[in-house]
Amino acid sequence: MIVEIKAPSPGESIAEVEIASWLVNDGDYVEKNQDLAEIESDKATLSLTASEAGVIRIIKPHGETIAVGDVVCTIDTSAARQTDSRADVPAAQSAPPEVMKSTESVGVKSEKPHEAELSKVKISPVAKKVMAENGWSIDDVLNGIRRLSADDVTGIMSAAKSTPAPQKLQERTITRTKMTQLRKKLSQRLVAVKNETAMLTTFNEVDMSAVMALREKYQKEFVERHGVKLGFMSFFVKAAALALKNRPAVNSMIDGDEIVTPD
């Protein structure tokens, strides 16, 4: 039997909700009363639960806005839980590791005699990527060499010392995150409050004695080296940069229905 799971209503005045996240995958076996997804509206967040046990088929994807009462997924109650059956597993695969190990060591010959040696070679992720892009294997790189001479080692060490360290490129990338229904409603209310109510500015005192002492200690040396006095702005910029790394949302902005956060 196929059971339909519909989007619940968070309240009388709400006609649309959003699937904030799925807690299960399509095709999973779910138990009765198990949480399937989180449904979010502009007023509350609800859990979508399974009314019966069975295999789930997801109809509405994550992040989609749907009407209250729409079918978001179905559950096939006739499908049984998948069990770990070894009836169809070949004997070679189902054998214990100890048996397989002894079989390999006794009489099974590998197609590549040096395969065991190649498995011991450590390859960095960058090296694997370069090899994959050029269609090379570890056997192609080693080129049949199984022994390193002193000259080979000396040459590798010399090449490593002469190779300059790669420069890390600084990129200005951004991250876009779609706002939820609740967050959009909050932003609308905050803008309305700003435009419709009186605003108040507060001042907080900060102990600057440590900064003053630092400026006094290095002022002369700073002027001699750079030709300008060491002001307060450098400290403020440094503090702001460190704060933004810890709280990147402060430097974000809203673009339509998305939150844009510079990396």
XYZ file of C-alpha atoms in Angstrom:
263
model
C 0.000 0.000 0.000
C 1.216 3.509 -0.865
C 0.736 6.100 1.902
C 0.884 9.805 1.009
C 2.597 12.226 3.390
C 1.297 15.780 3.006
C 2.705 19.136 4.107
C 1.239 20.086 7.506
C -0.281 23.468 8.333
C 1.597 25.572 10.907
C -1.428 27.880 11.355
C -4.680 29.122 9.884
C -3.185 32.120 8.085
C -0.312 30.207 6.450
C -0.841 28.855 2.939
C 2.748 28.005 1.933
C 5.649 26.257 3.655
C 9.204 25.383 2.693
C 11.075 22.088 3.014
C 14.048 23.209 5.059
C 15.873 19.864 4.993
C 15.319 16.160 4.428
C 16.478 13.927 7.283
C 16.324 10.740 5.156
C 17.323 9.814 1.613
C 15.106 8.732 -1.260
C 14.650 4.956 -1.098
C 15.438 4.626 2.618
C 13.396 2.358 4.859
C 11.705 4.455 7.553
C 9.991 3.474 10.770
C 6.565 4.636 11.922
C 6.670 8.074 13.649
C 10.254 8.655 12.398
C 11.164 12.268 11.554
C 11.456 12.603 7.788
C 12.017 16.326 7.169
C 11.843 19.804 8.649
C 9.058 22.039 7.324
C 9.546 25.773 7.821
C 7.122 28.676 7.517
C 7.326 32.370 8.326
C 6.073 31.623 11.842
C 7.347 28.212 12.950
C 9.363 25.108 12.075
C 7.597 21.718 12.121
C 8.759 18.120 11.814
C 7.356 15.873 9.091
C 6.856 12.355 10.519
C 6.116 8.991 8.942
C 2.592 7.717 9.557
C 3.595 4.171 8.577
C 6.770 2.121 8.158
C 8.125 1.359 4.692
C 10.291 2.636 1.839
C 10.092 6.377 1.208
C 9.967 8.102 -2.178
C 10.705 11.839 -2.023
C 8.556 13.971 -4.340
C 9.378 17.544 -3.289
C 13.114 18.410 -3.090
C 14.901 20.337 -0.375
C 14.403 24.107 -0.469
C 11.185 24.044 -2.515
C 8.209 26.163 -1.461
C 4.967 24.177 -1.510
C 1.331 24.718 -0.591
C -0.060 23.359 2.654
C -1.606 19.945 1.957
C 0.637 19.081 -1.015
C 2.065 15.554 -1.116
C 5.784 15.798 -0.310
C 6.590 12.070 -0.251
C 5.064 8.600 -0.292
C 5.762 5.485 1.762
C 5.458 1.983 0.320
C 4.315 -0.084 3.295
C 4.551 -3.358 1.344
C 8.336 -3.028 0.976
C 10.211 -4.914 3.688
C 13.408 -3.718 5.359
C 16.523 -4.762 3.460
C 18.392 -7.465 5.368
C 22.031 -8.361 5.136
C 21.766 -11.618 3.162
C 24.863 -13.499 2.108
C 23.056 -16.167 0.109
C 24.021 -14.699 -3.262
C 27.521 -13.624 -2.274
C 30.254 -15.668 -3.976
C 32.341 -17.826 -1.686
C 35.482 -15.836 -2.486
C 33.851 -12.602 -1.292
C 32.067 -14.042 1.758
C 35.109 -15.822 3.111
C 36.684 -14.379 6.272
C 39.725 -12.102 5.835
C 41.993 -14.770 7.344
C 40.911 -17.335 4.712
C 41.350 -14.901 1.841
C 44.787 -13.890 3.108
C 45.949 -17.484 3.313
C 44.542 -18.202 -0.158
C 46.463 -15.293 -1.650
C 49.708 -16.341 -0.017
C 49.455 -19.991 -1.087
C 48.674 -20.246 -4.737
C 46.904 -17.259 -6.327
C 49.157 -15.419 -8.752
C 48.529 -11.765 -9.492
C 48.380 -10.520 -13.072
C 50.899 -7.840 -12.048
C 53.742 -9.316 -9.944
C 54.743 -5.874 -8.656
C 51.196 -4.884 -7.627
C 52.006 -5.446 -3.949
C 55.035 -3.171 -4.257
C 53.032 -0.421 -5.947
C 50.439 -0.553 -3.171
C 53.142 0.525 -0.714
C 53.977 3.670 -2.684
C 52.573 6.782 -1.010
C 51.027 9.270 -3.467
C 49.934 12.778 -2.496
C 46.455 14.000 -3.549
C 48.043 16.556 -5.905
C 50.120 13.833 -7.565
C 47.031 11.647 -8.027
C 45.178 14.550 -9.657
C 48.041 15.267 -12.091
C 48.296 11.581 -13.008
C 44.530 11.307 -13.545
C 44.431 14.427 -15.763
C 47.178 13.016 -17.986
C 45.966 9.399 -17.981
C 49.030 8.058 -16.196
C 49.243 5.283 -13.629
C 51.781 4.772 -10.847
C 53.389 2.087 -12.997
C 53.902 4.640 -15.789
C 55.538 7.066 -13.365
C 57.915 4.513 -11.897
C 58.580 3.205 -15.433
C 59.568 -0.225 -14.224
C 62.175 1.078 -11.756
C 62.271 -1.029 -8.607
C 65.589 0.173 -7.200
C 66.917 3.668 -6.539
C 70.592 4.410 -6.827
C 72.507 7.040 -4.841
C 72.505 9.305 -7.912
C 68.718 9.013 -8.154
C 68.267 10.045 -4.525
C 70.751 12.931 -4.886
C 68.973 14.180 -8.000
C 65.558 14.064 -6.322
C 66.862 15.938 -3.283
C 68.510 18.613 -5.465
C 65.341 19.090 -7.480
C 63.285 19.406 -4.303
C 65.583 22.093 -2.883
C 65.637 24.117 -6.107
C 61.859 24.027 -6.606
C 60.281 27.227 -5.233
C 57.333 26.907 -2.898
C 54.003 27.419 -4.673
C 52.354 30.776 -4.089
C 48.861 30.684 -2.597
C 46.499 32.709 -4.736
C 44.076 35.033 -3.018
C 40.593 34.747 -4.490
C 37.552 36.913 -3.847
C 34.765 34.365 -3.800
C 31.271 34.578 -2.353
C 28.796 32.105 -0.899
C 25.076 32.364 -1.673
C 22.541 30.900 0.772
C 18.806 30.933 0.073
C 16.812 32.525 2.868
C 14.153 30.458 4.593
C 10.550 31.633 4.927
C 11.134 32.462 8.586
C 14.261 34.486 7.858
C 12.591 36.454 5.074
C 9.729 37.394 7.374
C 12.206 38.451 10.086
C 14.118 40.656 7.640
C 10.893 42.318 6.483
C 9.867 43.018 10.072
C 13.300 44.402 10.972
C 13.235 46.813 8.021
C 9.725 47.890 8.989
C 10.815 48.541 12.580
C 13.774 50.614 11.346
C 11.542 52.740 9.125
C 8.588 53.109 11.467
C 10.103 53.548 14.929
C 12.518 55.937 16.573
C 16.148 54.791 16.489
C 18.638 55.085 19.319
C 22.433 55.175 19.162
C 24.400 53.716 22.062
C 28.059 54.268 22.945
C 30.280 51.715 24.643
C 33.554 52.633 26.308
C 36.634 50.586 25.459
C 39.878 50.399 27.429
C 42.544 51.625 24.966
C 45.442 51.730 27.450
C 47.149 48.695 25.873
C 46.967 50.276 22.397
C 48.261 53.599 23.735
C 51.230 51.855 25.363
C 51.988 49.969 22.131
C 51.911 53.179 20.060
C 54.179 54.952 22.502
C 56.664 52.070 22.470
C 56.978 51.750 18.672
C 56.062 55.288 17.502
C 59.640 56.488 16.936
C 60.716 53.329 15.119
C 57.534 53.355 13.011
C 58.068 56.969 11.924
C 61.705 56.323 10.997
C 60.789 53.306 8.902
C 57.567 54.484 7.194
C 57.666 58.274 7.465
C 54.191 58.505 9.043
C 52.892 58.258 12.578
C 51.284 55.097 13.893
C 47.607 56.007 14.322
C 44.604 54.200 15.709
C 43.068 53.190 12.375
C 45.505 50.299 11.894
C 44.384 48.751 15.165
C 40.716 49.270 14.335
C 41.093 47.651 10.891
C 42.985 44.703 12.383
C 40.320 44.187 15.042
C 37.515 44.419 12.466
C 39.244 41.902 10.167
C 39.645 39.388 12.994
C 36.032 39.904 14.086
C 34.710 39.336 10.545
C 36.588 36.039 10.316
C 34.772 34.849 13.424
C 31.402 36.379 12.448
C 31.238 36.382 8.602
C 27.480 37.021 8.659
C 28.129 40.594 9.812
C 29.730 41.280 6.412
C 26.880 39.660 4.457
C 24.171 41.343 2.414
C 20.755 40.349 1.077
C 20.328 39.994 -2.679
C 16.716 39.113 -3.489
C 15.942 35.914 -1.602
C 19.613 35.035 -1.015
C 22.212 35.928 1.594
C 25.556 36.778 -0.052
C 28.590 36.197 2.189
C 32.096 37.105 0.927
C 34.702 34.449 1.731
